[in-house]
CSV table of C-alpha atoms in Angstrom, one decimal:
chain,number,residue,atom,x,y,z
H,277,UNK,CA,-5.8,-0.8,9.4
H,278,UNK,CA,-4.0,-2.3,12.8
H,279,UNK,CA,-0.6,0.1,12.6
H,280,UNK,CA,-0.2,-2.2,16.1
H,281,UNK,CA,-0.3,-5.9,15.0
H,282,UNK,CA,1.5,-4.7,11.7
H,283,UNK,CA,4.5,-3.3,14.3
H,284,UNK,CA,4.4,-6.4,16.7
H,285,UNK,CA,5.2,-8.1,13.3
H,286,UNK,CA,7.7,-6.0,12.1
H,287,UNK,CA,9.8,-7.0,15.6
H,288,UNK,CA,9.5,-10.2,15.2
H,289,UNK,CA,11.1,-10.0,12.3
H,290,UNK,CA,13.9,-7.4,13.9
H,291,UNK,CA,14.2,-9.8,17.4
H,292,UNK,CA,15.3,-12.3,14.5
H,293,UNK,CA,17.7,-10.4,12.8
H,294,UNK,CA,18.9,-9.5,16.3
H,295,UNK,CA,19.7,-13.3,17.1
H,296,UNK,CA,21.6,-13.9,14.2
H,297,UNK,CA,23.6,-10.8,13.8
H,298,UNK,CA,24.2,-10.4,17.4
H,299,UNK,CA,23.4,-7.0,18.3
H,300,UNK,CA,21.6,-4.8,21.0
H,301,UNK,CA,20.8,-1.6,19.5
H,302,UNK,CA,19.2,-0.3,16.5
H,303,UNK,CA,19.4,3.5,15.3
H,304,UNK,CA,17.2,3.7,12.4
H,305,UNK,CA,14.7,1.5,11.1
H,306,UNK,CA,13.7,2.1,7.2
H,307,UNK,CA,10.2,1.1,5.9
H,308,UNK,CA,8.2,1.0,2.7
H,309,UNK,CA,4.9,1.5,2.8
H,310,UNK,CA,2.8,1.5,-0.5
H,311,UNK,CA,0.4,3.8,-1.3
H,312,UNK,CA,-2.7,1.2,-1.4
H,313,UNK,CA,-1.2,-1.2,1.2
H,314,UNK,CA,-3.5,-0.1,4.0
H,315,UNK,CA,-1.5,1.5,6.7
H,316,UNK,CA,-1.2,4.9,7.5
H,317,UNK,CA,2.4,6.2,8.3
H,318,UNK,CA,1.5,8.3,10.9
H,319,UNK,CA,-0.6,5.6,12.3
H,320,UNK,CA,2.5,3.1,12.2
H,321,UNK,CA,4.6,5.5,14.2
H,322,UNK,CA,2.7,5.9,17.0
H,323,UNK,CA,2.3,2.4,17.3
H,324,UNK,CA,6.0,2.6,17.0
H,325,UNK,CA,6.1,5.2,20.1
H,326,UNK,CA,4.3,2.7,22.5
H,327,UNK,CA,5.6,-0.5,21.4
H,328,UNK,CA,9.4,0.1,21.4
H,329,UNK,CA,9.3,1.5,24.9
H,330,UNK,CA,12.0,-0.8,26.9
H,331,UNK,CA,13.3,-2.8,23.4
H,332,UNK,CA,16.5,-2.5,21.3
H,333,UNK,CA,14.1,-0.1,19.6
H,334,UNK,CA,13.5,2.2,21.6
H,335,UNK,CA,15.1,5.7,20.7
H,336,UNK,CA,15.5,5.0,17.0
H,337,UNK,CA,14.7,7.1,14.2
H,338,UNK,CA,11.7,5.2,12.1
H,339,UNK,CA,11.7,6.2,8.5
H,340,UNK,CA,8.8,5.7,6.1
H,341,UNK,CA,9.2,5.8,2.7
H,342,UNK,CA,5.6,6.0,0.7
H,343,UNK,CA,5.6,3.9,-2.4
H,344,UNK,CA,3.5,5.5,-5.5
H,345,UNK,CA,0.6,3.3,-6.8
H,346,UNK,CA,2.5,2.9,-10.6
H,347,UNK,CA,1.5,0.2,-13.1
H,348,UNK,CA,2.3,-0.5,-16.9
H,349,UNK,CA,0.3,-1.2,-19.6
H,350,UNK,CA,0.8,-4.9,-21.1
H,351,UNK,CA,-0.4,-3.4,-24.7
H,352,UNK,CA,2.4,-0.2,-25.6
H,353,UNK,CA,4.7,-0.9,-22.7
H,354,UNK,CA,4.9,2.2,-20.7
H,355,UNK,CA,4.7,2.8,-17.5
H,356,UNK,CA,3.1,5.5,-15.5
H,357,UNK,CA,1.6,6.7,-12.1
H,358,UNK,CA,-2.1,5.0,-11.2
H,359,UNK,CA,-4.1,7.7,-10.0
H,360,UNK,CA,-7.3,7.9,-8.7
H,361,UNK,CA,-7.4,4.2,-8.8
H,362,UNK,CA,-7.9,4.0,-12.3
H,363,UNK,CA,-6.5,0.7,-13.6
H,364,UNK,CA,-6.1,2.3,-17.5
H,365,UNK,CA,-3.8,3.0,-19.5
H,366,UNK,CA,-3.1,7.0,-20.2
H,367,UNK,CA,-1.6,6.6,-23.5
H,368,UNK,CA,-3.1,3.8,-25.1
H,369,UNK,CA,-6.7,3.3,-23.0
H,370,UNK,CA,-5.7,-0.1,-22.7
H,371,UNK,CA,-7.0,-1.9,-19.0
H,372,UNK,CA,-4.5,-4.6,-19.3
H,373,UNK,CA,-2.2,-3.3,-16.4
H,374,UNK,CA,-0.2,-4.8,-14.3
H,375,UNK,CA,0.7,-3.3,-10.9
H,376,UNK,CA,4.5,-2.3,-10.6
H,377,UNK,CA,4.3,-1.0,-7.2
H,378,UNK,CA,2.0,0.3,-4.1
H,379,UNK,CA,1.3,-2.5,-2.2
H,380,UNK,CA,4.5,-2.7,-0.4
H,381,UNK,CA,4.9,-3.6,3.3
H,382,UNK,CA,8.5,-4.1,4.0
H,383,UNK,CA,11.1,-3.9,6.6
H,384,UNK,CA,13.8,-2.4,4.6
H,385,UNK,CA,16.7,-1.9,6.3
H,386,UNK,CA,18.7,-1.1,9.8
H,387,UNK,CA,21.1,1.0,11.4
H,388,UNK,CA,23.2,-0.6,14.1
H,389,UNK,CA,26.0,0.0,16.5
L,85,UNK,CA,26.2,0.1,9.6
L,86,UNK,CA,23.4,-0.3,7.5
L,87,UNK,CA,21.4,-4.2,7.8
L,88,UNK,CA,19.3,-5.0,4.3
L,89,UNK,CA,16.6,-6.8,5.3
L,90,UNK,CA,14.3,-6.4,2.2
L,91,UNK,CA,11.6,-8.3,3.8
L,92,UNK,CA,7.6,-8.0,3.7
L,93,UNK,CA,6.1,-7.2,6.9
L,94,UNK,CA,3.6,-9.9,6.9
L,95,UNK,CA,6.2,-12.6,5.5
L,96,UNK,CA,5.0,-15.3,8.1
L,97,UNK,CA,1.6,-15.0,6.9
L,98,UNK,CA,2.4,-14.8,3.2
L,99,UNK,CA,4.1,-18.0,3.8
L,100,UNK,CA,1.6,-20.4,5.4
L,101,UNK,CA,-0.6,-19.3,3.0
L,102,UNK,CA,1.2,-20.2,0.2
L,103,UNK,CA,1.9,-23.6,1.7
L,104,UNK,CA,-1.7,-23.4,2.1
L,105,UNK,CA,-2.5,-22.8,-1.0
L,106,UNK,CA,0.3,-25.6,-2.7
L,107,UNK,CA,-1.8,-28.3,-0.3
L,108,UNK,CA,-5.2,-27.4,-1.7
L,109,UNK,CA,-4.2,-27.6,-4.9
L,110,UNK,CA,-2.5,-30.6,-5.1
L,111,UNK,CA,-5.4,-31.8,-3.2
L,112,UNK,CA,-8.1,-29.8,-5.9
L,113,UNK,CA,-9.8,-28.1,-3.5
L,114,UNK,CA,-10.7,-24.9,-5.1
L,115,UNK,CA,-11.1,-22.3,-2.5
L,116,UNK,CA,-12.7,-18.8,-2.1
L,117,UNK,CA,-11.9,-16.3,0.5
L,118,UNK,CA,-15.6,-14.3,0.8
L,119,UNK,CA,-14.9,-10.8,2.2
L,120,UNK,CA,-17.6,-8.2,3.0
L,121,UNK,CA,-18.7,-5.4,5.5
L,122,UNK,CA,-20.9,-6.5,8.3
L,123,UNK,CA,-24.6,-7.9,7.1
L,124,UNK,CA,-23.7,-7.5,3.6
L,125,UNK,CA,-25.0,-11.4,3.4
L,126,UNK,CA,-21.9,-13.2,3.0
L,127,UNK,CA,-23.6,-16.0,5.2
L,128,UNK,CA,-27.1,-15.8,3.5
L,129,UNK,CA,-25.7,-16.3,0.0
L,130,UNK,CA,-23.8,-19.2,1.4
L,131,UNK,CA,-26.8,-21.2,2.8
L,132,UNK,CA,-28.5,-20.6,-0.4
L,133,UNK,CA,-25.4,-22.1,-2.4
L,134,UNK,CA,-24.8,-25.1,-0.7
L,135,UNK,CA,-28.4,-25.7,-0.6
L,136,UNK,CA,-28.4,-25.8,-4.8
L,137,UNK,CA,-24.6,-27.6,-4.8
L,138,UNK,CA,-24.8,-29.7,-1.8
L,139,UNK,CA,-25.3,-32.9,-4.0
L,140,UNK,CA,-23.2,-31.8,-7.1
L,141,UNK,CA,-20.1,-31.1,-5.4
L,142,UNK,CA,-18.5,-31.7,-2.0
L,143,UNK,CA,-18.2,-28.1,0.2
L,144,UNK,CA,-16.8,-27.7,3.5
L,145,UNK,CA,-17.1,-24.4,5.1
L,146,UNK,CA,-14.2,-22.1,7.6
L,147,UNK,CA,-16.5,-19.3,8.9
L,148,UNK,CA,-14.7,-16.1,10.7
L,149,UNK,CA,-16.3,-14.0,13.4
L,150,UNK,CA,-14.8,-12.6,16.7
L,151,UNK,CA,-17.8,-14.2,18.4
L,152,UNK,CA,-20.0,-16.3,18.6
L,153,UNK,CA,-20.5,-20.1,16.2
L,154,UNK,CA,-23.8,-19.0,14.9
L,155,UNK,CA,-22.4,-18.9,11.4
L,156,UNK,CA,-21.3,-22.3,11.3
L,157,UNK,CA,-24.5,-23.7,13.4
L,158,UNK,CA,-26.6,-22.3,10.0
L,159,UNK,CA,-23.9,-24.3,7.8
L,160,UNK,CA,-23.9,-27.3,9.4
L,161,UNK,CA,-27.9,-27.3,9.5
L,162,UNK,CA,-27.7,-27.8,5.1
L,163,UNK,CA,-25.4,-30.6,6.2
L,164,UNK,CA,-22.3,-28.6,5.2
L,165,UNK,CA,-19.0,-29.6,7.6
L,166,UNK,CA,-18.1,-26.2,9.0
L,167,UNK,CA,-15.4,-24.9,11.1
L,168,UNK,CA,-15.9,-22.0,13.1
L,169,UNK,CA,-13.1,-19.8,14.1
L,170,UNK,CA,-13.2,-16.5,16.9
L,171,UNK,CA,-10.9,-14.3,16.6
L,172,UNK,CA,-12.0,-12.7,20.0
L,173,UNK,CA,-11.7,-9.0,18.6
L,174,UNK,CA,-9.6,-9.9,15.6
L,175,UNK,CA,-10.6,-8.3,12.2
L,176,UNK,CA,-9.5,-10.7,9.9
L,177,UNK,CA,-8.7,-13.9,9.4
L,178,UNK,CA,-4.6,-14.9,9.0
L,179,UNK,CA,-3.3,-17.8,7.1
L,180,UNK,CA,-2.6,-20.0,10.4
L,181,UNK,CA,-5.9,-19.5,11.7
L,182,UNK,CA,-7.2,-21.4,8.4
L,183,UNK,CA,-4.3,-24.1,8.2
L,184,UNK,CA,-5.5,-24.6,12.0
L,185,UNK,CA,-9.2,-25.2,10.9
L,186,UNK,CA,-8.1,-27.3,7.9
L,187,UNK,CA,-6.4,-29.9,10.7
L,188,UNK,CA,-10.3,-30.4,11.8
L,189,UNK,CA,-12.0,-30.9,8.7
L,190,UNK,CA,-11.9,-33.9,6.5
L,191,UNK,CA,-10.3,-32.7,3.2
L,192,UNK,CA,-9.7,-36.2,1.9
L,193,UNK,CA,-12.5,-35.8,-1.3
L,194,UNK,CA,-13.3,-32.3,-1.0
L,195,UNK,CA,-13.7,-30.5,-4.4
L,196,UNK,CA,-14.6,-26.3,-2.6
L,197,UNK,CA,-14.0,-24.7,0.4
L,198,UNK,CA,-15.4,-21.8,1.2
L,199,UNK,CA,-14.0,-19.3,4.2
L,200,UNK,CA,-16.1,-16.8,4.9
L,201,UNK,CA,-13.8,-13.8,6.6
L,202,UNK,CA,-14.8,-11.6,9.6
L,203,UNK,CA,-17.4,-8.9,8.2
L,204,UNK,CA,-14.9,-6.0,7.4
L,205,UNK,CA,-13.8,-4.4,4.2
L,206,UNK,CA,-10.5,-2.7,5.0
L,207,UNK,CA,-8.1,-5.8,7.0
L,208,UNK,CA,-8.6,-8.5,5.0
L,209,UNK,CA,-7.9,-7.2,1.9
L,210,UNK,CA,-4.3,-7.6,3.3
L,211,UNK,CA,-4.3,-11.3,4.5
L,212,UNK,CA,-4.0,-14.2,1.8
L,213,UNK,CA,-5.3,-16.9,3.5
L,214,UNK,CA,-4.1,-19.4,0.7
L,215,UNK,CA,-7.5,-19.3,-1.4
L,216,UNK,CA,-7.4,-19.2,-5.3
L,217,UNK,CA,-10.0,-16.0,-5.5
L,218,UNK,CA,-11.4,-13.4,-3.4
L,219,UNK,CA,-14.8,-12.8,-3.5
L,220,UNK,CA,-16.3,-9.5,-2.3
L,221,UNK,CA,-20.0,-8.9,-1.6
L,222,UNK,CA,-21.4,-6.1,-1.6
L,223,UNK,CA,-25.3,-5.4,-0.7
L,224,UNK,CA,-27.5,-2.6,-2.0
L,225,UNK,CA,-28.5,-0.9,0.8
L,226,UNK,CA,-24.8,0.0,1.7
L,227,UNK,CA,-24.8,2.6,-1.1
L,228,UNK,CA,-23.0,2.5,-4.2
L,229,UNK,CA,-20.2,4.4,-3.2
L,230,UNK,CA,-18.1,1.8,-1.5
L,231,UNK,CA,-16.0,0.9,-4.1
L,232,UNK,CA,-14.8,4.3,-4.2
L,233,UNK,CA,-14.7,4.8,-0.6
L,234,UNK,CA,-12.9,1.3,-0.2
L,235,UNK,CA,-11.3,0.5,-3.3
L,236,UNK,CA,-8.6,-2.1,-1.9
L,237,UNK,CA,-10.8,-4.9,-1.5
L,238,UNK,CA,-12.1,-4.6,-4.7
L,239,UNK,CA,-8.9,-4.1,-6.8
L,240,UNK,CA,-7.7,-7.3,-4.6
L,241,UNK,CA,-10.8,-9.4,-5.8
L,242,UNK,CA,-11.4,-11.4,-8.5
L,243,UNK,CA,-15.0,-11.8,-8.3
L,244,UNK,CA,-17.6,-9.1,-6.6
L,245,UNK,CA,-21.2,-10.2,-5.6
L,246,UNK,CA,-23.9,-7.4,-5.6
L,247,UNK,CA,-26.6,-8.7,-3.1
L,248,UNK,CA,-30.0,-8.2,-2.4
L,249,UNK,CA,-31.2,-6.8,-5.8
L,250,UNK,CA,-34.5,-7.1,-4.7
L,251,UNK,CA,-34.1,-4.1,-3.1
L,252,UNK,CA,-33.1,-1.8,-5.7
L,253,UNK,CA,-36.4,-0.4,-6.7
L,254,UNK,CA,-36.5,1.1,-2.4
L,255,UNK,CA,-33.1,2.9,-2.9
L,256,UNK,CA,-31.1,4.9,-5.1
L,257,UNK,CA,-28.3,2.8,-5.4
L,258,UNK,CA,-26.8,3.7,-9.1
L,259,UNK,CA,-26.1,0.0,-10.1
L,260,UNK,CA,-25.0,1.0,-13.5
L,261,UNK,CA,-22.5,3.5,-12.0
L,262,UNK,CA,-21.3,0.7,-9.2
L,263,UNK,CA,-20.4,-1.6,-12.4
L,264,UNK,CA,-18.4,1.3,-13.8
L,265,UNK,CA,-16.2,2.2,-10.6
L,266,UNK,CA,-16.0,-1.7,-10.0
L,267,UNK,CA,-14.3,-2.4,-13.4
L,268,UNK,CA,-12.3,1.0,-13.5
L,269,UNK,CA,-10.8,-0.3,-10.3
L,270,UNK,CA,-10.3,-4.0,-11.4
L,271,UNK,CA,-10.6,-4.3,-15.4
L,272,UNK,CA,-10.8,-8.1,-15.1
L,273,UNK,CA,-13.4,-8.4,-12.2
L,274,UNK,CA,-16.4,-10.9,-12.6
L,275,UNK,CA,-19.5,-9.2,-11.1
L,276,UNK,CA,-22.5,-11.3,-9.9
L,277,UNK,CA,-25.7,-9.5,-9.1
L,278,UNK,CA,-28.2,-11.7,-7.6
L,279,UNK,CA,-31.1,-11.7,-4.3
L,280,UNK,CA,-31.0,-15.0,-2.1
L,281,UNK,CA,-34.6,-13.2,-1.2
L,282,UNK,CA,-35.9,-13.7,-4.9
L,283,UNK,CA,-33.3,-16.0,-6.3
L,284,UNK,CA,-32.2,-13.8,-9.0
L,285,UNK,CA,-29.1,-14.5,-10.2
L,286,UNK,CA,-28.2,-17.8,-8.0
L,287,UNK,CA,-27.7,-19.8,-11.1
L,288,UNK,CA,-25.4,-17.9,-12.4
L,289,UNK,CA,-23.1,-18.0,-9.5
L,290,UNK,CA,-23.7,-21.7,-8.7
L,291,UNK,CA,-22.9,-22.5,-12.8
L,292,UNK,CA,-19.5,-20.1,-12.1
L,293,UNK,CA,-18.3,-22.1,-9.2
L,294,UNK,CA,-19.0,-25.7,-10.4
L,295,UNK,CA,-16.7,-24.2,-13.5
L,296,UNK,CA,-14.2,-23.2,-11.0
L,297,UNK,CA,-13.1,-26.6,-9.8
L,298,UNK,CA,-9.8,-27.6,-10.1
């Protein structure tokens, strides 16, 4: 997908934080991407590279955490890992699933001075 | 010191759209969101809808390209209202860019709208634009192995197209194998299979959508 437009987002979202807690620098920045969200990591952080260049960014550590694909199964209950996309139930057959996680896209957290 | 933000990335749009979303339903204006590579015949299978619904039901149109208002020219020749919108190298549509083109149409008695996304079958998987379903098209002579390849779109769809039937006796496309990997990826997916050539499989479509209003 566009790692770039998907960073430019993700500082807006830290130049707001920035304004209302009133600080300059950031040391780590912690993401969670999902497995079927669309966005590569590695993709993200060289976007990451170019854009943070002269920002309260720039020289921070950005961590990605990968989110499993995981779903459970409306008919017995438990819960498991999707894997090769297959939207079925490995205990029961059932197809009633509903997606726990794996289409994350979130600004976790920060480290600040 | 560690800051929780806990927030999704693409919050801003998540939120239009849902406002979005609230207006048009309040309003009952069901809308799609029709997603498909380049040429699949998103535009085609629009023309030949409208043409069938245009006196059953009032349509207005959002059409998505990075160029160009050829889309909505072909809409507004049925006699469809149609916005056109150019992302100008964009490869999707966001949830401003549609409450932008809802400001320009007249919405007071419309029962559908139909936006029909920049061709592209990874972005706009991502973007809710505010609609009440997804529809992906997907044509035969792409291959049946794009769900596989692409399976995002089409486990974030609620209703899949197959287009241009007509030319399944010139390929190899495995139809019976696409339906398989669709429903493996999306158990509850409605799949349409019809030709705007022919006009195979229109009715069935049309007949789905005027059940669809709100």
């Amino acid at each position: 997908m566009h790692e770039l437009s998907i960073m430019q987002s993700i500082f807006e979202i830290i130049n707001t934080q920035a304004s209302l807690h009133n600080f300059k620098k950031i040391n780590k920045i912690k993401l969670k991407i999902g497995e079927i969200a669309g966005v590569l990591p590695d993709s993200l952080l060289f976007s990451f590279e170019i854009l943070s260049k002269g920002t309260i960014t720039e020289g921070a550590n950005l961590e990605i955490e990968e989110i499993a694909l995981t779903g459970r199964c409306e008919e017995c209950k438990s819960e498991f890992r999707i894997e090769d996309y297959c939207y079925q139930c490995p205990r029961c057959k059932s197809f009633k699933i509903t997606e726990l996680t794996g289409s994350e896209l979130l600004i976790d957290s920060l480290e600040i001075d | 010191m560690k800051l929780t933000i806990d927030s999704p990335i693409l919050k801003a749009n998540s939120d239009s759209a849902i406002e979005t979303r609230k207006l048009l339903s309040e309003k009952k204006i069901f809308a799609l969101n029709l997603l498909s590579s380049p040429g699949a015949g998103k535009t085609t299978i629009l023309e030949r809808t409208l043409i069938i619904l245009r006196d059953k039901i009032k349509i207005a149109v959002i059409e998505g390209d990075l160029q160009t208002s050829r889309d909505a020219e072909r809409i507004e020749k049925i006699g469809i209202p149609a916005i056109q919108i150019n992302t100008d190298g964009g490869c999707h549509l966001n949830a401003s860019m549609i409450q932008c083109a809802l400001k320009k149409l007249d919405i007071s008695e419309l029962e559908v709208l139909f936006i029909e996304n920049v061709g592209n079958l990874v972005c706009p998987a991502a973007y809710d634009l505010g609609e009440h379903k997804k529809v992906t098209v997907l044509s035969i002579p792409e291959g049946d192995d794009k769900p596989v390849k692409y399976p995002t779109i089409f486990i974030r769809s609620q209703v899949v197209i197959i287009n241009k039937i007509d030319l399944l006796p010139f390929t190899d496309f495995n139809l019976k194998q696409v339906k398989e990997d669709l429903y493996r990826l999306n158990p509850n997916l409605t799949i349409f299979e019809l030709s705007c050539k022919t006009g195979e499989g229109l009715n069935q479509w049309t007949d789905w959508l005027c059940l669809q209003r709100l």
